[in-house]
Every structure is written in structure tokens, then in C-alpha cells.
Amino acid sequence: MRWTFAALLGSALVARHALAELTFTVSATRNGVPIPQSEIKLVPFESGHSRMGPDRATPVPPHRKTRRANPTAVSANWCGSVNKAPSGKQIKLIHGVFQHPTCTVRSGVTTYPQAAAAWAGIDGDTWTSALLQSGTVCKVDNSSGIVRHEAWWQWVPSSSYTIASMPVSPNDWFEVTLNTSSTTAAEITITNLSQGYAYTITVTGGPTLARQDADWVVERPYYGATLAGFASFTDVWFEQAYADLIGGSGGAPKVGILGAKQYQITGSCASAEWDDEHQVSWSL
Ligand SMILES: *[C@@H]1O[C@H](CO)[C@@H](O)[C@H](O)[C@H]1NC(C)=O
Ligand SMILES: *[C@@H]1O[C@H](CO)[C@@H](O)[C@H](O)[C@H]1NC(C)=O
Ligand SMILES: *[C@@H]1O[C@H](CO)[C@@H](O)[C@H](O)[C@H]1NC(C)=O
């Protein structure tokens, strides 16, 4: 059972309690110029709709030569890499660059919504009581086939937030950095490299992390208690995937994709490591 980024409006007292404690501030820039607070909009997950734009040309990804054979595991909803900090070490920050996919209704699947979420995160695998994560999601609400694209963050089990004022388009490249300052505080930075938008969310009072799992994942998300249909999506490459360890700096050891466990979703998604530092998840 993996962590989900389900909306929290549920009945769980623990979630409400956590929500009451967690606080955050947001700042944003476009091409380095501050965006006025009045133009920044975050909304609890599910109620927001982001603007949609046309497909755009993509940066050329780094060379990719060799597909590696990693340990694999099967999940109902996670497809991607999870690595673990060495014993006695904790993760300070996680970093990843990925391309938000183009999504379509999955052939033969008639349940809605259908969605696919790409994100980087800390914990949620071997540490099951908290997960800090941020990324993008594409969602098809109904048979219209209309796809919505959103950026979001969540500190599970607290609520998920859609960054409604951040544009997301298919094929845009995003850079995510989750930089913890303690087990309960972190700075989340999500940048649309294609569009120049950068959002920084500073969170305190989050559910306690162990800071031991480094995750780069494409998820079949839950909406409420229901596992969404898994939309079909174009390949998601994670690049520059690394996690810095506390006490490390400069050339200090990092945790990356190298050797990471590769979660697969039987019949709908596969994931593999390439060249020590890249990972691709693809729809089956
Ligand atoms: C289908 O989803 C689209 C996109 O969210 C929405 O605009 C439209 O109203 C929905 N149609 C129905 C019939 O619910
Ligand atoms: C991460 O946060 C620390 C403070 O905890 C700060 O010194 C450092 O510059 C940050 N790193 C990045 C990449 O933002
Ligand atoms: C994301 O950034 C790229 C490059 O700056 C830009 O072309 C694209 O329009 C941005 N996406 C949105 C939705 O603004």
C-alpha cells in the first residue's frame, strides 16, 4: 500500500488534526520577477482548475544510452524509482527534473476520473506515516476526453493543494526541489522550466518524516478513497534525480536513481533506470 495524494476531506480525525497544524507561505516569480501575492492561488485539491495551454517544444534531454537492470517491485499505484538513504543517514533534499506528459483516455477503460501524477518525494515507502511530495497531474474527468493539467504539493497525511495559478502544459519540463530544514519543515520549489514560473512553498508543522526514502514516481492517484483510472501518458523521464544527505555537501555521497528499486504497476506502467541518473516511466 503506497501513500496517495487523495484529497482529505475525509472523515479521518488524524487528517484534520494534521491539517490544523500544518501552515505554509507561498512566493512566486516569473523569469525572476516576483508575482504579486494577489495573483498566487493555491486551492485544496480537487476544487481547482488550472489554465491550459498548447503543447510546446521541449528541451533536448540528456543522452541516454544504457538501460539498467534494477531490483523491481510491484505496486497498485506507484510506478518509478525509490531509493533509500544509507543506514544512519537522512535525506536533506530531493531534486528531480521531469517532463509533464501528454495524457489520453486509456483504451478500454470507462471509469473516471482517469489521471496520472508525476512527482518527487521524501518517504512514504519504508516510512509509512508521512510523505512530502510535489509534482504535476493530468486528469480526465469524463468521457469528453478533456485533460486538465495541474501542479500540486502535499505533505501526507495532510491535505493536497493544487497550485492553481501555475500553468502546466503537456511536454513542459518541471524542476522540483524539496528541501527539508527538519523532519517537520521544508521548502518546496516547483519551477516550470519551459515557462519560467517558480513557486516556493515554505511549510512548517508537517507530519514527521524519517527522511529515508527518495522517490521519483508516476502515480495512479486516489481521489478520495477511490483509485482513479490510470490515464495513458507519454513517457515521463526523470533527470538530475538526486537526494542530498544531511551532512553532505560538494562531492559528498548522494542517493540517486542508481540501483533504485523500480516499482511497476502490472499491466499499466513500467519503469526503468538508464545511465545511472535517468529514469523513465511509461504507460503500457
Ligand atoms: C467533462 O469534463 C470537462 C473537463 O473537466 C468539463 O468541463 C465538463 O463539464 C464535463 N462534462 C460533464 C458532462 O460532466
Ligand atoms: C536548502 O535549505 C538550506 C537551509 O536549510 C539552505 O541553506 C540551502 O541553500 C537550501 N538548498 C537549496 C538547494 O535550496
Ligand atoms: C512553462 O515554461 C515554458 C518555458 O518557459 C513556457 O514556454 C511554457 O509556456 C510554460 N508553461 C506554461 C503553462 O506557462
CSV table of C-alpha atoms and ligand atoms in Angstrom, one decimal:
chain,number,residue,atom,x,y,z
A,1,MET,CA,0.0,0.0,0.0
A,2,ARG,CA,1.5,3.3,-1.1
A,3,TRP,CA,0.8,6.8,0.0
A,4,THR,CA,-1.8,8.5,-2.0
A,5,PHE,CA,-2.4,12.1,-2.7
A,6,ALA,CA,-6.0,11.8,-2.0
A,7,ALA,CA,-8.0,14.8,-1.1
A,8,LEU,CA,-8.6,14.9,2.5
A,9,LEU,CA,-11.9,15.9,3.1
A,10,GLY,CA,-12.4,12.6,4.6
A,11,SER,CA,-13.6,11.7,8.0
A,12,ALA,CA,-10.2,10.9,9.5
A,13,LEU,CA,-9.7,12.9,12.6
A,14,VAL,CA,-6.0,12.5,12.3
A,15,ALA,CA,-6.0,14.2,8.9
A,16,ARG,CA,-8.0,17.1,10.3
A,17,HIS,CA,-5.7,17.4,13.2
A,18,ALA,CA,-2.7,17.4,11.0
A,19,LEU,CA,-4.3,20.0,8.7
A,20,ALA,CA,-4.9,22.3,11.6
A,21,GLU,CA,-1.2,22.2,12.5
A,22,LEU,CA,0.4,22.5,9.1
A,23,THR,CA,1.0,26.0,7.9
A,24,PHE,CA,2.7,27.4,4.8
A,25,THR,CA,3.5,30.5,3.0
A,26,VAL,CA,3.9,30.9,-0.8
A,27,SER,CA,6.0,33.1,-3.0
A,28,ALA,CA,6.4,33.0,-6.8
A,29,THR,CA,8.4,34.5,-9.6
A,30,ARG,CA,8.2,34.5,-13.4
A,31,ASN,CA,11.5,34.9,-15.1
A,32,GLY,CA,12.9,36.1,-11.8
A,33,VAL,CA,10.3,38.8,-11.3
A,34,PRO,CA,8.1,38.4,-8.2
A,35,ILE,CA,4.5,37.6,-8.9
A,36,PRO,CA,2.1,39.6,-6.6
A,37,GLN,CA,0.5,37.7,-3.8
A,38,SER,CA,-2.9,38.6,-5.2
A,39,GLU,CA,-2.1,36.6,-8.3
A,40,ILE,CA,-1.0,33.5,-6.4
A,41,LYS,CA,-3.7,30.9,-6.0
A,42,LEU,CA,-3.5,27.6,-4.1
A,43,VAL,CA,-6.6,25.6,-3.5
A,44,PRO,CA,-7.3,22.4,-1.7
A,45,PHE,CA,-7.0,19.6,-4.2
A,46,GLU,CA,-10.0,18.8,-6.5
A,47,SER,CA,-11.6,22.2,-6.5
A,48,GLY,CA,-9.1,23.9,-8.7
A,49,HIS,CA,-8.7,24.1,-12.5
A,50,SER,CA,-5.5,25.4,-14.0
A,51,ARG,CA,-5.3,27.2,-17.2
A,52,MET,CA,-4.4,25.0,-20.1
A,53,GLY,CA,-2.1,25.9,-23.0
A,54,PRO,CA,-0.8,24.4,-26.2
A,55,ASP,CA,1.9,21.9,-26.5
A,56,ARG,CA,5.3,23.4,-26.6
A,57,ALA,CA,8.7,22.4,-27.9
A,58,THR,CA,10.7,20.5,-25.3
A,59,PRO,CA,14.4,20.9,-24.2
A,60,VAL,CA,16.5,18.1,-25.6
A,61,PRO,CA,17.0,15.6,-22.8
A,62,PRO,CA,20.5,14.3,-21.9
A,63,HIS,CA,22.0,11.4,-23.8
A,64,ARG,CA,20.6,8.1,-22.8
A,65,LYS,CA,22.5,5.0,-23.7
A,66,THR,CA,22.1,2.1,-21.4
A,67,ARG,CA,19.1,0.7,-19.7
A,68,ARG,CA,20.0,-0.9,-16.4
A,69,ALA,CA,18.6,-3.9,-14.6
A,70,ASN,CA,17.4,-2.8,-11.2
A,71,PRO,CA,15.5,-4.6,-8.5
A,72,THR,CA,11.8,-4.4,-9.1
A,73,ALA,CA,8.7,-4.4,-7.0
A,74,VAL,CA,5.0,-4.3,-7.9
A,75,SER,CA,2.6,-1.7,-6.7
A,76,ALA,CA,-1.0,-0.8,-7.3
A,77,ASN,CA,-0.3,2.8,-7.8
A,78,TRP,CA,3.4,3.7,-7.8
A,79,CYS,CA,5.5,3.4,-11.0
A,80,GLY,CA,9.0,4.7,-10.7
A,81,SER,CA,12.2,4.7,-8.6
A,82,VAL,CA,12.5,4.5,-4.8
A,83,ASN,CA,15.9,4.5,-3.2
A,84,LYS,CA,16.8,4.5,0.5
A,85,ALA,CA,19.3,6.6,2.4
A,86,PRO,CA,22.2,4.6,3.8
A,87,SER,CA,21.7,3.3,7.3
A,88,GLY,CA,22.3,6.1,9.8
A,89,LYS,CA,21.9,8.8,7.2
A,90,GLN,CA,19.0,11.1,6.5
A,91,ILE,CA,17.9,12.9,3.3
A,92,LYS,CA,18.2,16.7,3.4
A,93,LEU,CA,16.7,17.4,0.0
A,94,ILE,CA,15.4,15.7,-3.1
A,95,HIS,CA,15.7,17.0,-6.6
A,96,GLY,CA,14.2,16.0,-9.9
A,97,VAL,CA,13.5,17.3,-13.4
A,98,PHE,CA,10.8,15.8,-15.4
A,99,GLN,CA,8.5,16.3,-18.4
A,100,HIS,CA,4.8,16.6,-17.7
A,101,PRO,CA,3.2,14.1,-20.1
A,102,THR,CA,0.6,14.2,-22.7
A,103,CYS,CA,-2.4,12.2,-21.4
A,104,THR,CA,-5.3,10.5,-23.1
A,105,VAL,CA,-8.2,8.3,-22.0
A,106,ARG,CA,-6.9,4.7,-21.6
A,107,SER,CA,-8.3,2.5,-24.2
A,108,GLY,CA,-10.9,0.1,-23.0
A,109,VAL,CA,-11.2,1.9,-19.6
A,110,THR,CA,-14.6,3.5,-18.9
A,111,THR,CA,-14.1,4.6,-15.3
A,112,TYR,CA,-13.5,8.2,-14.5
A,113,PRO,CA,-11.6,10.2,-13.5
A,114,GLN,CA,-8.5,8.9,-15.2
A,115,ALA,CA,-5.3,10.5,-14.1
A,116,ALA,CA,-1.5,10.3,-13.9
A,117,ALA,CA,0.7,12.2,-11.4
A,118,ALA,CA,4.4,12.7,-11.8
A,119,TRP,CA,6.2,13.8,-8.6
A,120,ALA,CA,9.4,13.7,-6.5
A,121,GLY,CA,9.1,13.0,-2.8
A,122,ILE,CA,10.6,12.0,0.5
A,123,ASP,CA,9.4,8.9,2.4
A,124,GLY,CA,6.1,7.1,2.0
A,125,ASP,CA,7.7,3.8,1.1
A,126,THR,CA,9.6,2.2,4.0
A,127,TRP,CA,8.5,5.2,6.2
A,128,THR,CA,4.7,4.9,6.0
A,129,SER,CA,3.4,7.6,8.3
A,130,ALA,CA,4.4,10.6,6.2
A,131,LEU,CA,5.3,11.6,2.7
A,132,LEU,CA,6.3,15.0,1.3
A,133,GLN,CA,5.7,15.3,-2.4
A,134,SER,CA,5.3,17.7,-5.2
A,135,GLY,CA,4.7,17.4,-9.0
A,136,THR,CA,2.1,17.6,-11.7
A,137,VAL,CA,-1.0,15.7,-12.6
A,138,CYS,CA,-3.1,15.2,-15.7
A,139,LYS,CA,-6.7,14.4,-15.2
A,140,VAL,CA,-9.5,13.4,-17.5
A,141,ASP,CA,-12.8,13.9,-15.7
A,142,ASN,CA,-15.2,12.2,-18.0
A,143,SER,CA,-15.6,10.7,-21.5
A,144,SER,CA,-15.3,14.2,-23.0
A,145,GLY,CA,-11.6,13.3,-23.1
A,146,ILE,CA,-10.7,16.9,-21.9
A,147,VAL,CA,-7.5,16.8,-20.0
A,148,ARG,CA,-6.7,19.1,-17.1
A,149,HIS,CA,-3.1,19.7,-16.1
A,150,GLU,CA,-2.1,20.9,-12.6
A,151,ALA,CA,0.8,21.4,-10.3
A,152,TRP,CA,0.4,20.4,-6.7
A,153,TRP,CA,2.1,19.6,-3.5
A,154,GLN,CA,1.1,17.5,-0.4
A,155,TRP,CA,2.5,16.6,2.9
A,156,VAL,CA,0.7,13.3,3.5
A,157,PRO,CA,-1.4,12.7,5.5
A,158,SER,CA,-2.3,16.4,5.4
A,159,SER,CA,-4.2,17.9,2.5
A,160,SER,CA,-3.1,18.2,-1.0
A,161,TYR,CA,-3.0,21.6,-2.7
A,162,THR,CA,-3.3,22.5,-6.3
A,163,ILE,CA,-1.1,25.4,-7.4
A,164,ALA,CA,-3.9,26.8,-9.5
A,165,SER,CA,-2.1,29.9,-10.7
A,166,MET,CA,0.9,27.9,-12.1
A,167,PRO,CA,0.4,27.0,-15.7
A,168,VAL,CA,1.1,23.4,-16.8
A,169,SER,CA,1.1,22.2,-20.3
A,170,PRO,CA,1.9,18.8,-21.9
A,171,ASN,CA,5.6,18.4,-22.5
A,172,ASP,CA,6.6,21.3,-20.2
A,173,TRP,CA,9.7,20.5,-18.1
A,174,PHE,CA,9.4,20.9,-14.4
A,175,GLU,CA,12.1,21.0,-11.7
A,176,VAL,CA,11.1,20.1,-8.2
A,177,THR,CA,13.2,20.5,-5.1
A,178,LEU,CA,12.0,19.5,-1.6
A,179,ASN,CA,14.5,21.0,0.9
A,180,THR,CA,13.9,19.9,4.5
A,181,SER,CA,15.1,22.0,7.4
A,182,SER,CA,13.8,19.5,9.9
A,183,THR,CA,11.6,16.4,10.0
A,184,THR,CA,8.6,18.7,10.1
A,185,ALA,CA,9.6,21.7,8.0
A,186,ALA,CA,10.6,22.1,4.4
A,187,GLU,CA,10.8,24.5,1.4
A,188,ILE,CA,9.1,23.2,-1.7
A,189,THR,CA,10.2,24.7,-5.0
A,190,ILE,CA,8.5,23.8,-8.2
A,191,THR,CA,9.6,25.5,-11.4
A,192,ASN,CA,8.2,25.4,-14.9
A,193,LEU,CA,11.5,25.4,-16.8
A,194,SER,CA,9.6,25.9,-20.0
A,195,GLN,CA,7.5,28.8,-18.8
A,196,GLY,CA,9.8,30.5,-16.3
A,197,TYR,CA,7.3,30.1,-13.4
A,198,ALA,CA,8.8,29.3,-10.0
A,199,TYR,CA,6.8,28.7,-6.8
A,200,THR,CA,8.2,28.4,-3.4
A,201,ILE,CA,6.1,27.0,-0.6
A,202,THR,CA,7.6,27.1,2.9
A,203,VAL,CA,5.9,24.6,5.2
A,204,THR,CA,6.1,24.1,8.9
A,205,GLY,CA,4.3,21.7,11.2
A,206,GLY,CA,4.3,18.9,8.7
A,207,PRO,CA,3.7,15.3,9.7
A,208,THR,CA,7.1,13.9,10.9
A,209,LEU,CA,9.3,12.4,8.2
A,210,ALA,CA,12.1,9.9,8.7
A,211,ARG,CA,13.8,11.3,5.6
A,212,GLN,CA,14.9,7.9,4.4
A,213,ASP,CA,13.1,7.2,1.1
A,214,ALA,CA,13.9,9.1,-2.1
A,215,ASP,CA,11.0,8.8,-4.6
A,216,TRP,CA,10.6,9.7,-8.3
A,217,VAL,CA,7.3,8.4,-9.3
A,218,VAL,CA,4.4,8.4,-11.8
A,219,GLU,CA,1.3,7.6,-9.7
A,220,ARG,CA,-2.1,6.3,-10.4
A,221,PRO,CA,-3.7,8.6,-7.8
A,222,TYR,CA,-6.6,8.2,-5.5
A,223,TYR,CA,-9.4,10.6,-5.5
A,224,GLY,CA,-11.0,10.3,-2.1
A,225,ALA,CA,-10.9,6.6,-1.3
A,226,THR,CA,-11.2,5.6,-5.0
A,227,LEU,CA,-8.2,4.7,-7.2
A,228,ALA,CA,-8.6,6.7,-10.4
A,229,GLY,CA,-8.4,5.1,-13.7
A,230,PHE,CA,-4.8,5.3,-14.9
A,231,ALA,CA,-4.8,7.6,-17.9
A,232,SER,CA,-2.5,6.7,-20.8
A,233,PHE,CA,0.5,9.0,-20.8
A,234,THR,CA,3.6,9.7,-22.9
A,235,ASP,CA,6.9,8.6,-21.4
A,236,VAL,CA,8.0,10.5,-18.2
A,237,TRP,CA,11.7,10.9,-17.9
A,238,PHE,CA,13.2,12.0,-14.6
A,239,GLU,CA,16.5,13.7,-15.0
A,240,GLN,CA,19.0,15.0,-12.5
A,241,ALA,CA,17.4,12.8,-9.9
A,242,TYR,CA,19.3,13.0,-6.7
A,243,ALA,CA,18.8,13.4,-3.0
A,244,ASP,CA,21.4,15.1,-0.8
A,245,LEU,CA,22.1,13.6,2.6
A,246,ILE,CA,22.4,15.6,5.8
A,247,GLY,CA,26.0,16.4,6.5
A,248,GLY,CA,26.8,16.0,2.8
A,249,SER,CA,28.0,18.8,0.6
A,250,GLY,CA,30.0,19.3,-2.6
A,251,GLY,CA,31.2,15.8,-3.6
A,252,ALA,CA,29.5,14.1,-0.6
A,253,PRO,CA,27.6,10.9,-1.4
A,254,LYS,CA,24.1,11.4,-2.7
A,255,VAL,CA,21.2,9.0,-3.1
A,256,GLY,CA,20.0,8.8,-6.7
A,257,ILE,CA,18.4,6.6,-9.3
A,258,LEU,CA,21.4,4.3,-9.4
A,259,GLY,CA,20.3,0.9,-8.2
A,260,ALA,CA,17.0,2.2,-7.1
A,261,LYS,CA,14.0,-0.2,-6.6
A,262,GLN,CA,11.8,0.1,-9.7
A,263,TYR,CA,8.1,0.0,-8.9
A,264,GLN,CA,5.9,-1.4,-11.7
A,265,ILE,CA,2.1,-1.4,-12.0
A,266,THR,CA,1.2,-4.7,-13.6
A,267,GLY,CA,-0.4,-4.2,-16.9
A,268,SER,CA,-0.4,-0.5,-17.0
A,269,CYS,CA,3.0,1.1,-16.2
A,270,ALA,CA,6.7,0.1,-16.3
A,271,SER,CA,9.8,1.9,-15.1
A,272,ALA,CA,13.5,1.6,-15.7
A,273,GLU,CA,16.8,3.2,-14.9
A,274,TRP,CA,19.1,4.5,-17.6
A,275,ASP,CA,22.7,5.6,-17.4
A,276,ASP,CA,22.9,5.8,-13.6
A,277,GLU,CA,20.9,9.1,-13.3
A,278,HIS,CA,17.9,9.0,-15.5
A,279,GLN,CA,14.6,7.1,-15.1
A,280,VAL,CA,11.7,6.6,-17.5
A,281,SER,CA,8.2,5.5,-16.6
A,282,TRP,CA,5.9,4.6,-19.4
A,283,SER,CA,2.4,3.6,-19.9
A,284,LEU,CA,1.8,0.0,-21.1
B,1,LIG,C1,-16.4,16.8,-18.5
B,1,LIG,O1,-15.1,17.3,-18.0
B,1,LIG,C2,-14.8,18.6,-18.5
B,1,LIG,C3,-13.4,18.9,-18.1
B,1,LIG,O2,-13.3,18.9,-16.7
B,1,LIG,C4,-15.9,19.5,-18.0
B,1,LIG,O3,-15.6,20.8,-18.5
B,1,LIG,C5,-17.2,19.1,-18.5
B,1,LIG,O4,-18.2,19.9,-17.9
B,1,LIG,C6,-17.5,17.7,-18.1
B,1,LIG,N1,-18.7,17.2,-18.6
B,1,LIG,C7,-19.7,16.6,-17.9
B,1,LIG,C8,-20.9,16.2,-18.7
B,1,LIG,O5,-19.6,16.4,-16.7
B,2,LIG,C1,18.2,24.1,1.5
B,2,LIG,O1,18.0,24.7,2.7
B,2,LIG,C2,19.1,25.2,3.4
B,2,LIG,C3,18.7,25.6,4.8
B,2,LIG,O2,18.1,24.5,5.5
B,2,LIG,C4,19.8,26.2,2.6
B,2,LIG,O3,21.0,26.6,3.3
B,2,LIG,C5,20.2,25.7,1.2
B,2,LIG,O4,20.7,26.7,0.4
B,2,LIG,C6,18.9,25.1,0.6
B,2,LIG,N1,19.3,24.5,-0.7
B,2,LIG,C7,18.7,24.7,-1.8
B,2,LIG,C8,19.2,23.9,-3.0
B,2,LIG,O5,17.7,25.4,-1.9
B,3,LIG,C1,6.4,26.5,-18.8
B,3,LIG,O1,7.6,27.2,-19.2
B,3,LIG,C2,7.9,27.2,-20.6
B,3,LIG,C3,9.3,27.8,-20.8
B,3,LIG,O2,9.5,29.0,-20.0
B,3,LIG,C4,6.9,28.1,-21.3
B,3,LIG,O3,7.1,28.1,-22.7
B,3,LIG,C5,5.5,27.4,-21.0
B,3,LIG,O4,4.5,28.3,-21.6
B,3,LIG,C6,5.3,27.3,-19.5
B,3,LIG,N1,4.1,26.6,-19.3
B,3,LIG,C7,3.0,27.4,-19.0
B,3,LIG,C8,1.8,26.6,-18.9
B,3,LIG,O5,3.1,28.6,-18.8
